[in-house]
Coordinates of C-alpha atoms and ligand atoms in Angstrom, one line a residue:
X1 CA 105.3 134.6 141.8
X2 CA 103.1 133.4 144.6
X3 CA 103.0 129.6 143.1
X4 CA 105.6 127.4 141.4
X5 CA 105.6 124.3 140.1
X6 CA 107.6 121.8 143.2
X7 CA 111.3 120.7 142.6
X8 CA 111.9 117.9 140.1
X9 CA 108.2 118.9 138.3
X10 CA 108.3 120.3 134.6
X11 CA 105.5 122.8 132.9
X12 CA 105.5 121.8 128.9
X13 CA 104.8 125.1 127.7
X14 CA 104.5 125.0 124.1
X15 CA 107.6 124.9 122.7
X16 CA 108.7 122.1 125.5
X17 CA 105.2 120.2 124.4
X18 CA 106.6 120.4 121.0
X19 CA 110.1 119.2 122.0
X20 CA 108.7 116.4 124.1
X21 CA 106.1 115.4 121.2
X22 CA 108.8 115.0 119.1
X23 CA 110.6 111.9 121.2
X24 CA 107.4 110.5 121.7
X25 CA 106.5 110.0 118.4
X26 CA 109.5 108.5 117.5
X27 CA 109.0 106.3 120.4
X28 CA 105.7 104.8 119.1
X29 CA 106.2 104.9 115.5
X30 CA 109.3 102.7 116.4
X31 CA 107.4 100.6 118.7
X32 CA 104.8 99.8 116.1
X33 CA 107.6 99.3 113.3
X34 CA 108.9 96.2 115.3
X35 CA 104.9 95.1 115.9
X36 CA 104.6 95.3 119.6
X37 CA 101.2 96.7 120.5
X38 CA 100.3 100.2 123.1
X39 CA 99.2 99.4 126.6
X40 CA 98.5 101.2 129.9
X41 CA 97.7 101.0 133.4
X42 CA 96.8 103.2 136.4
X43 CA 99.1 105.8 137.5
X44 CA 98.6 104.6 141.2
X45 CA 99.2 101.2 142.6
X46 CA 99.2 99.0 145.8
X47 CA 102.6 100.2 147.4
X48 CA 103.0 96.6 148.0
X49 CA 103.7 96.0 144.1
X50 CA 107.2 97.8 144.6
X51 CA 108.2 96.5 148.0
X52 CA 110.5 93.7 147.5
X53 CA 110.5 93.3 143.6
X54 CA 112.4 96.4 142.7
X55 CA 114.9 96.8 145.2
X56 CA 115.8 99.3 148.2
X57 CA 116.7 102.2 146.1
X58 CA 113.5 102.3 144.1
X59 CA 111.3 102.0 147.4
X60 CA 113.6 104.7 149.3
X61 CA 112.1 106.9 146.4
X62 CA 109.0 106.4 146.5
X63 CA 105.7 108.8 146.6
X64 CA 103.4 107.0 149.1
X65 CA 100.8 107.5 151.1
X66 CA 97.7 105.8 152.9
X67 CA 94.7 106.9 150.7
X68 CA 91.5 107.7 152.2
X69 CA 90.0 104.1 152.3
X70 CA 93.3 102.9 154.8
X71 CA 95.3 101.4 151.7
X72 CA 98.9 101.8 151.2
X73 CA 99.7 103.0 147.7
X74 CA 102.2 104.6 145.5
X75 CA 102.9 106.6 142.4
X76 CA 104.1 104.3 140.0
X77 CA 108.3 105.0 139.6
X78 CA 108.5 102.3 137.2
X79 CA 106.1 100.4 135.0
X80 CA 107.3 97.3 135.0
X81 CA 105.3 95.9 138.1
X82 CA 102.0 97.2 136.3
X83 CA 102.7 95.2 133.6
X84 CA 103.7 91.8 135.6
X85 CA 100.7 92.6 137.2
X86 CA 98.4 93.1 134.3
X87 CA 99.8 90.0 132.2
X88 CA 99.8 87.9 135.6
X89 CA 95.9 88.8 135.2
X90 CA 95.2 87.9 131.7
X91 CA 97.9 86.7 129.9
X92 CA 97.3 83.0 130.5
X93 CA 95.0 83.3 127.2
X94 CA 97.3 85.7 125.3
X95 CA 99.0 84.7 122.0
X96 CA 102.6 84.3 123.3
X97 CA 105.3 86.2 123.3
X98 CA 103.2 89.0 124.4
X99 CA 104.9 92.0 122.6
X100 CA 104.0 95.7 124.5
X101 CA 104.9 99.2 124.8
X102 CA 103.3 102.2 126.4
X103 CA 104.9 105.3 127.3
X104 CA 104.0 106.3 131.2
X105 CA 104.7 109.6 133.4
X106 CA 107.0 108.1 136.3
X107 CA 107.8 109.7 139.7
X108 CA 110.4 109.2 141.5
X109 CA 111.5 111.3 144.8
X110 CA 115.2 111.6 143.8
X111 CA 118.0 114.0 144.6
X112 CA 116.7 116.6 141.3
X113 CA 119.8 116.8 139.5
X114 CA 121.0 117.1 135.8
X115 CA 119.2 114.3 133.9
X116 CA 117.2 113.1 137.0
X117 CA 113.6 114.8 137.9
X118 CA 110.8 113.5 140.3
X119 CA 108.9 113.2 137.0
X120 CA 109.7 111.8 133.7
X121 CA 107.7 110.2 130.8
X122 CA 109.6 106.6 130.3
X123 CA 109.5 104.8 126.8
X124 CA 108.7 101.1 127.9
X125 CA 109.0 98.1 125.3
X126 CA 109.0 94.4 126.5
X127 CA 108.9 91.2 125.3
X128 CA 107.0 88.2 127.5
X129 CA 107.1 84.9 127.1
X130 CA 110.2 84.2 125.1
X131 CA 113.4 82.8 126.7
X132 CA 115.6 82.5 123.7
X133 CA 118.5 85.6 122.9
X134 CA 116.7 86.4 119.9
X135 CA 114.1 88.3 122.1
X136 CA 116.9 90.2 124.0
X137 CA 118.2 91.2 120.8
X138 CA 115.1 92.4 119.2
X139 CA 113.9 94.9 122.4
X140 CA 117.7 96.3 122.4
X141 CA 117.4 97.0 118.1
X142 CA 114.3 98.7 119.1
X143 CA 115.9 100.9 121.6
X144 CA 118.9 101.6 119.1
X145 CA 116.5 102.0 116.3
X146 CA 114.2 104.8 118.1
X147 CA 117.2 106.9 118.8
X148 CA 118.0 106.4 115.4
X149 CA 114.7 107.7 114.4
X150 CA 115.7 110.9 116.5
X151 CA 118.7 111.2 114.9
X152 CA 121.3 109.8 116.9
X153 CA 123.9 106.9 115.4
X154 CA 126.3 105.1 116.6
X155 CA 128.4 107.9 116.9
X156 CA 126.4 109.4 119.4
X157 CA 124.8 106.9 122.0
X158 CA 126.5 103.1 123.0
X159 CA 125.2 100.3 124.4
X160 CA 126.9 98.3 127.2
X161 CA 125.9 94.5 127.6
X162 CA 126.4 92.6 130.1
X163 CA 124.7 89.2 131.7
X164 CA 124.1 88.7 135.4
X165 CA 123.7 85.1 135.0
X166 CA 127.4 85.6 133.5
X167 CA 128.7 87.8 136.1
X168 CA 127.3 85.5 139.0
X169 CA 129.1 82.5 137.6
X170 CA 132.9 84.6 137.5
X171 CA 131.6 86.0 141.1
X172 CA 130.9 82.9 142.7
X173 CA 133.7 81.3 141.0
X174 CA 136.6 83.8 142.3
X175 CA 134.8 83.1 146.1
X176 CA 132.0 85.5 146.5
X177 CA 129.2 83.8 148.8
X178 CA 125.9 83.4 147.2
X179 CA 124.4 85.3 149.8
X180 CA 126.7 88.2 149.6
X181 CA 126.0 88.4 145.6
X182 CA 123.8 91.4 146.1
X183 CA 126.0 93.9 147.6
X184 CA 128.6 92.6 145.2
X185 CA 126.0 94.1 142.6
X186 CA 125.5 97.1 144.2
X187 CA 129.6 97.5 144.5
X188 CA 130.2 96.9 140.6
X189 CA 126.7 99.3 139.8
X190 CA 128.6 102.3 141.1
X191 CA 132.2 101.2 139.8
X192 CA 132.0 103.5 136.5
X193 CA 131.4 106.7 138.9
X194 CA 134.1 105.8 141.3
X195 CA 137.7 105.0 141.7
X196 CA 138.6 101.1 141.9
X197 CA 140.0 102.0 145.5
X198 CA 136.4 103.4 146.0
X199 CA 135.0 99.6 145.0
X200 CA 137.4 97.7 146.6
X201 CA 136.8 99.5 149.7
X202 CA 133.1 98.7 149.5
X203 CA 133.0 95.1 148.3
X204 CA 135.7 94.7 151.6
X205 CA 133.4 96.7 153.6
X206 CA 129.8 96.5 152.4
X207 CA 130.1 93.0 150.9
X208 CA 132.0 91.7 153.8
X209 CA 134.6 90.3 150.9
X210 CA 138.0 88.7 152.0
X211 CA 141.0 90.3 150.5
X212 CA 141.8 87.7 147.9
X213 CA 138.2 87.5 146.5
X214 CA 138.1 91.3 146.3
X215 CA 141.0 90.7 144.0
X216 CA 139.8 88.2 142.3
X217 CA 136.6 90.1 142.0
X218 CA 138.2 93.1 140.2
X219 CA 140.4 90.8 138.3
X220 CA 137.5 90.3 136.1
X221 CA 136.9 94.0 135.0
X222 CA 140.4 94.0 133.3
X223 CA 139.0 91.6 130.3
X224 CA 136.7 92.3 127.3
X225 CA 134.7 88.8 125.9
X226 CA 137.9 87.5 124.2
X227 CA 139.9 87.6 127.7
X228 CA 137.2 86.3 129.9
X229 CA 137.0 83.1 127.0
X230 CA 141.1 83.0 127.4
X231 CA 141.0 83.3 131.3
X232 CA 137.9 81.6 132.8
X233 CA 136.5 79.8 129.3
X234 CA 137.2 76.1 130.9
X235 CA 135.6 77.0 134.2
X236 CA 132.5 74.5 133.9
X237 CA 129.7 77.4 135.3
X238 CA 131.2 80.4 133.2
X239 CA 131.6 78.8 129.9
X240 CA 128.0 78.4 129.0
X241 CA 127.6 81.6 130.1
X242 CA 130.3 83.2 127.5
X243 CA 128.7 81.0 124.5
X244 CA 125.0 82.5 125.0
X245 CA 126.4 86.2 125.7
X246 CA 128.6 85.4 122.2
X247 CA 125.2 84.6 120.7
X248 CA 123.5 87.4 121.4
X249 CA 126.4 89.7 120.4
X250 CA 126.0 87.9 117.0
X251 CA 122.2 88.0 116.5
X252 CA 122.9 91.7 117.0
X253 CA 125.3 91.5 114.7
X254 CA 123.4 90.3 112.1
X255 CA 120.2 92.6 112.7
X256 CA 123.2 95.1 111.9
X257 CA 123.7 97.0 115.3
X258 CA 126.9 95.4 116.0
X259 CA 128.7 98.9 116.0
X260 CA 126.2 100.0 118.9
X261 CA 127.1 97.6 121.3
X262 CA 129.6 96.9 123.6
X263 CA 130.3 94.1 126.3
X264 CA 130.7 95.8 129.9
X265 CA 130.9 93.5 132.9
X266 CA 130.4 96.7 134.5
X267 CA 126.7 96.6 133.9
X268 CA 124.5 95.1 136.2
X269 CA 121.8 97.8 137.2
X270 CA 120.2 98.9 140.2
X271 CA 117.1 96.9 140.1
X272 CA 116.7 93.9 142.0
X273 CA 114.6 91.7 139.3
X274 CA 117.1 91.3 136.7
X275 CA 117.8 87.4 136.2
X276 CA 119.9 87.5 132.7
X277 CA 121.3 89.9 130.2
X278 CA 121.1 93.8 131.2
X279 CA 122.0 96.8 129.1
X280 CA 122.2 100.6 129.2
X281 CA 122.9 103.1 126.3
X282 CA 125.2 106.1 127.3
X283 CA 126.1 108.7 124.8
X284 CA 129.5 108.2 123.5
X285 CA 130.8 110.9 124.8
X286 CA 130.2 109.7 128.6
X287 CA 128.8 113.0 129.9
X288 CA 125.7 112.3 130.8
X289 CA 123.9 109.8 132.8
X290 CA 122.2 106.4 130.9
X291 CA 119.3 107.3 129.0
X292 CA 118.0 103.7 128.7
X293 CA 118.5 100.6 130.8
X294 CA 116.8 97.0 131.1
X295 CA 117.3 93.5 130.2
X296 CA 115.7 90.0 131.4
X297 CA 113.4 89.7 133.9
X298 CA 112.4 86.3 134.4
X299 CA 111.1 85.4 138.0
X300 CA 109.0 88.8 138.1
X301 CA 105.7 87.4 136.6
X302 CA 105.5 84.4 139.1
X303 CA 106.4 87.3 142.1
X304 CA 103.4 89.4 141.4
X305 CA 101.0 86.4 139.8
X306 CA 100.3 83.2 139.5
X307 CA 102.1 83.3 135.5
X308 CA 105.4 82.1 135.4
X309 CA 106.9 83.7 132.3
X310 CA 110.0 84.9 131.5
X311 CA 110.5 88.7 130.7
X312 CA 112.6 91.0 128.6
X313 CA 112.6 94.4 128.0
X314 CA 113.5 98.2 128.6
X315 CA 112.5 101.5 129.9
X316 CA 114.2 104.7 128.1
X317 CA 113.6 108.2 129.6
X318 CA 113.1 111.6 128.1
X319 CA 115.3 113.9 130.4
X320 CA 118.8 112.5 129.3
X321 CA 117.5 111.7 125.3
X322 CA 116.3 115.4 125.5
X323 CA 119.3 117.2 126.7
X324 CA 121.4 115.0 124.4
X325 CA 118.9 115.6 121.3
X326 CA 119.4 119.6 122.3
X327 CA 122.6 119.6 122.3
X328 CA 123.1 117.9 119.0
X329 CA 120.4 120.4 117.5
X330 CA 118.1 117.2 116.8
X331 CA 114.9 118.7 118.7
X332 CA 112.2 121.3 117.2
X333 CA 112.3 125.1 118.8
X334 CA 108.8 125.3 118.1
X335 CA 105.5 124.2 118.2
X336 CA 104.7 123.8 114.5
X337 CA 102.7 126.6 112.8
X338 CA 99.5 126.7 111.5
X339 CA 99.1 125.7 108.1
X340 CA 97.8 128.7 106.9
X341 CA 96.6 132.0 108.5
X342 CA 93.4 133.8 106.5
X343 CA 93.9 137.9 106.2
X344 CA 91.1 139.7 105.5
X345 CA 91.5 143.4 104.0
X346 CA 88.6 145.2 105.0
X347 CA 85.6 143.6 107.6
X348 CA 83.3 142.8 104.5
X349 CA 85.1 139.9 103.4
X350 CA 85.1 138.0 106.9
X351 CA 82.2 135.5 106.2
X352 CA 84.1 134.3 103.2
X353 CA 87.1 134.1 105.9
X354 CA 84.8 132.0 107.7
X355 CA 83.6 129.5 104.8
X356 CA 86.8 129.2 103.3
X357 CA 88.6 128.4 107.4
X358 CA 86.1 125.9 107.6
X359 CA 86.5 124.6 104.0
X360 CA 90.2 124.5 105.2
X361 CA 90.1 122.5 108.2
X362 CA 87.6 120.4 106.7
X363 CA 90.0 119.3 104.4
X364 CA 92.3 118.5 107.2
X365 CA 94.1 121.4 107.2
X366 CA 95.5 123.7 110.5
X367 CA 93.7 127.4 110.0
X368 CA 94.4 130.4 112.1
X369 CA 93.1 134.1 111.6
X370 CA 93.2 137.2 114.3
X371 CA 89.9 136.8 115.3
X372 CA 88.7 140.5 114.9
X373 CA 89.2 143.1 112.1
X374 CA 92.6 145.0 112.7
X375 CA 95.3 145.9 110.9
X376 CA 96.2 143.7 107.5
X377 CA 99.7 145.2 109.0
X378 CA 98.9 143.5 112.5
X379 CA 97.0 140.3 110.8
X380 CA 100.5 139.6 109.4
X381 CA 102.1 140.0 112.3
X382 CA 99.9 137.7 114.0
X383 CA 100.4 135.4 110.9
X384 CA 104.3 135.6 111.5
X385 CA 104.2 134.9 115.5
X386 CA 102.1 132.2 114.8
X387 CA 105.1 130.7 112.4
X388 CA 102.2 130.0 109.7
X389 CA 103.4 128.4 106.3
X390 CA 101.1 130.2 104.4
X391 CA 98.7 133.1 104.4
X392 CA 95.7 133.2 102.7
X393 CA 94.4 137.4 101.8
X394 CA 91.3 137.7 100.7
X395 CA 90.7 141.5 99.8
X396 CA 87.3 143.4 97.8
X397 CA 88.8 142.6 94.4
X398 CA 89.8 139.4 94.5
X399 CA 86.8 138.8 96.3
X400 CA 84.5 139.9 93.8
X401 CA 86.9 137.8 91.0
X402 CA 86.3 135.0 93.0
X403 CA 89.9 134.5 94.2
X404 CA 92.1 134.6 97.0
X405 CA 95.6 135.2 97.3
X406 CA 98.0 132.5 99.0
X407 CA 101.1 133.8 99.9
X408 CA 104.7 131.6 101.5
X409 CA 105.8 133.1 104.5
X410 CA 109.2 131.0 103.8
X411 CA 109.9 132.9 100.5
X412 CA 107.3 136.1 100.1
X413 CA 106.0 133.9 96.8
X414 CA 102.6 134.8 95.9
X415 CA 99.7 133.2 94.1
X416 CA 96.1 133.4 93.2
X417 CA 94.3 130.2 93.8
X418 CA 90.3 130.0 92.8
X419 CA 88.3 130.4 96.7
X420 CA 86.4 127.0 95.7
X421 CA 89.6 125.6 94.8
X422 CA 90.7 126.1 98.6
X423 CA 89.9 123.2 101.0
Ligands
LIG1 P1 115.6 102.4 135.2 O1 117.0 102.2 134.9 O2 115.2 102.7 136.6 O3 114.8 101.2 134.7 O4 115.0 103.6 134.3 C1 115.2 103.6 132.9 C2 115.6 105.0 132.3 O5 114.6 105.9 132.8 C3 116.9 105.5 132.8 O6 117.9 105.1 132.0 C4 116.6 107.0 132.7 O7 116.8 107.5 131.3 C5 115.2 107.2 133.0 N1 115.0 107.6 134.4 C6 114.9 106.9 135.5 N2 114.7 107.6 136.6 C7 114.7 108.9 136.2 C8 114.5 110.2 136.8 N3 114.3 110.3 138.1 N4 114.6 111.3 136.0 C9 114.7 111.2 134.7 N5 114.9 110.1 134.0 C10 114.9 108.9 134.8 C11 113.4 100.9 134.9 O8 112.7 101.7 135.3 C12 113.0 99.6 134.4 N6 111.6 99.3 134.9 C13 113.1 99.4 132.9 C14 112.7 98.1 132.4 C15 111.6 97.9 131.6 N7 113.3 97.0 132.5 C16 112.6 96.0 131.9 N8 111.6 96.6 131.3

């Protein structure tokens, strides 16, 4: 081969088109189900729009470059700046909350590894301009519902809740310094992938934490939502906290999701913007990495414009969802098949091939035929490559009758249908 595509970069050849089509689909038919409307924006941006707002391990992957008028851009890795951006522009006038999705190729310059490419196509669905829970638990039932939509229950993905304005009031309140509160994050991020000597090490070390705080830091992570209420409910900063988390939980509850989601004070995620609840879906079996993640947003909009409006919402991605969806058998092997592929017996009856194709896809339908006269042998073979449903054979006889015959790949079934009948 003298070229290849670069590390981290996919083809879609058909059959991977197909696959990827698929979870799209579902993406935007979902979308559209809960009424939010498609947007887009450029695929390039001012590198500045990253720097700062999404946090060092965003920028560290970043493709950038000065273009060839002397600007700094970048490749967008995520599209939630574009969209701050774009509603910081014009969303003064909008109807609120402003309710979007859009479905953008990302690129991030990571360490390729399973479920993690320098390119992926991320499902995006937000909600702007709505503080209450109610809008938190509405973009989190459409991430549940379009992997429903794809086949996958509750038996197969989970999502972990958490809320940073939560976490930060048990942090500060067990002696973390405000200050140090982002390292903290950063600690707890990676604490499901390492050992809890591995996190206590790095909240002493990277977060600078006394011994006694570090305990009392950890001391947190042995409770689910009933235990934090028994053990810091009467702390005056945590228990407002607990009572809005406990309302979300319910409105979930009620929109019937309840067995999909979990409280993890484990969750806070790697992006810097997050200001309230965050969430990520794993699949219940835990072995591969989160194939969603997102949650509140609030002081993003006022970063990047003069708007100040609060922000919820998610991005999913189709590496993990497709490897899970493959395994599960849940994805399409093929591209689908023409709808039905025209046979002609001898070369005499290829102009009616060509009025009755036409007819055909007219009428909406998908028409193949082998181009030139072989073979009916080889036209059926082509027929059968091509995975069509149906095969239309039109042959002297019928022909002359006035018929053709339409014949089901699936079962060998045959019939003769009237040629102006067809289309
Ligand atoms: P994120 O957690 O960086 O969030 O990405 C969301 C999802 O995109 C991940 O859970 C993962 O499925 C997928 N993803 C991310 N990076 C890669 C990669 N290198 N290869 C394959 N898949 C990947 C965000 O991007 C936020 N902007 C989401 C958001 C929207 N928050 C609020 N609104």
């Amino acid at each position: 081969m003298r070229f290849q595509s670069l590390p981290g970069f996919r083809d879609f050849f058909p059959a991977d088109f197909a696959a990827r089509q698929h979870i799209v689909s579902a993406w935007r038919d979902t979308a559209r189900k809960y009424a939010f409307e498609e947007y887009d924006g450029p695929p390039l941006e001012p590198l500045e729009l990253y720097v700062e707002k999404s946090g060092e391990e965003i920028v560290g992957q970043l493709y950038a470059f000065t273009d060839k008028g002397d600007r700094e851009v970048a490749l967008r890795p995520e599209m939630t700046p574009t969209l701050a951006r774009m509603v910081g522009e014009r969303g003064r006038a909008m109807p609120k909350p402003i309710r979007w999705f859009s479905v953008p190729q990302l690129f991030r310059y990571e360490r390729t590894q399973r479920g993690r490419l320098r390119e992926h196509f991320q499902w995006n669905v937000d909600i702007i301009g709505e503080d209450d829970v109610a809008a938190d638990a509405e973009v989190l039932a459409v991430a549940l519902d379009g992997l429903a939509a794809l086949g996958l229950g509750a038996d197969d993905v989970e999502a972990r809740v958490n809320d940073r304005r939560l976490l930060e009031a048990l942090l500060v309140h067990g002696g973390v310094p405000r200050d140090r509160l982002g390292t903290a994050y950063a600690a707890i991020d990676k604490m499901s992938r390492e050992t809890p000597d591995e996190t206590r090490q790095r909240l002493a070390e990277d977060a600078g934490l006394a011994a006694d705080v570090v305990g009392a830091v950890m001391a947190v992570f042995d409770h689910d939502l009933d235990g934090l209420e028994a053990a810091y409910g009467d702390v005056e900063a945590v228990a407002p906290e607990l009572a809005r988390l406990r309302r979300y939980f319910e409105t979930l509850a009620t929109m019937g999701w309840a067995d999909h989601v979990r409280f993890d004070p484990r969750i806070v995620r790697g992006l810097d913007y997050y200001t309230g609840t965050v969430f990520e879906i794993f699949d219940r079996q835990g072995e591969l990495r989160a194939i969603c993640g997102g949650g509140r947003y609030d002081d993003l909009l006022s970063a990047v414009s003069d708007l100040e409006l609060s922000a919820v919402g998610f991005g999913m991605g189709d590496v993990v969802l497709a490897e899970l969806l493959r395994a599960r058998g849940l994805l399409p092997e093929a591209a689908p098949g023409p709808d039905y592929h025209v046979v002609t017996i001898t070369d005499d009856e290829r102009p009616v091939l060509r009025r009755v194709a036409r007819r055909l896809r007219d009428a909406g339908h998908s028409v193949s035929y082998t181009l030139r006269q072989v073979g009916v042998g080889k036209q059926f073979k082509d027929a059968d490559s091509r995975n069509a449903r149906e095969v239309v054979v039109l042959g002297p006889d019928e022909v002359g009758r006035g018929v053709a015959v339409v014949r089901s790949m699936a079962t060998g079934d045959e019939r003769e249908v009237p040629l102006d009948e067809l289309g």
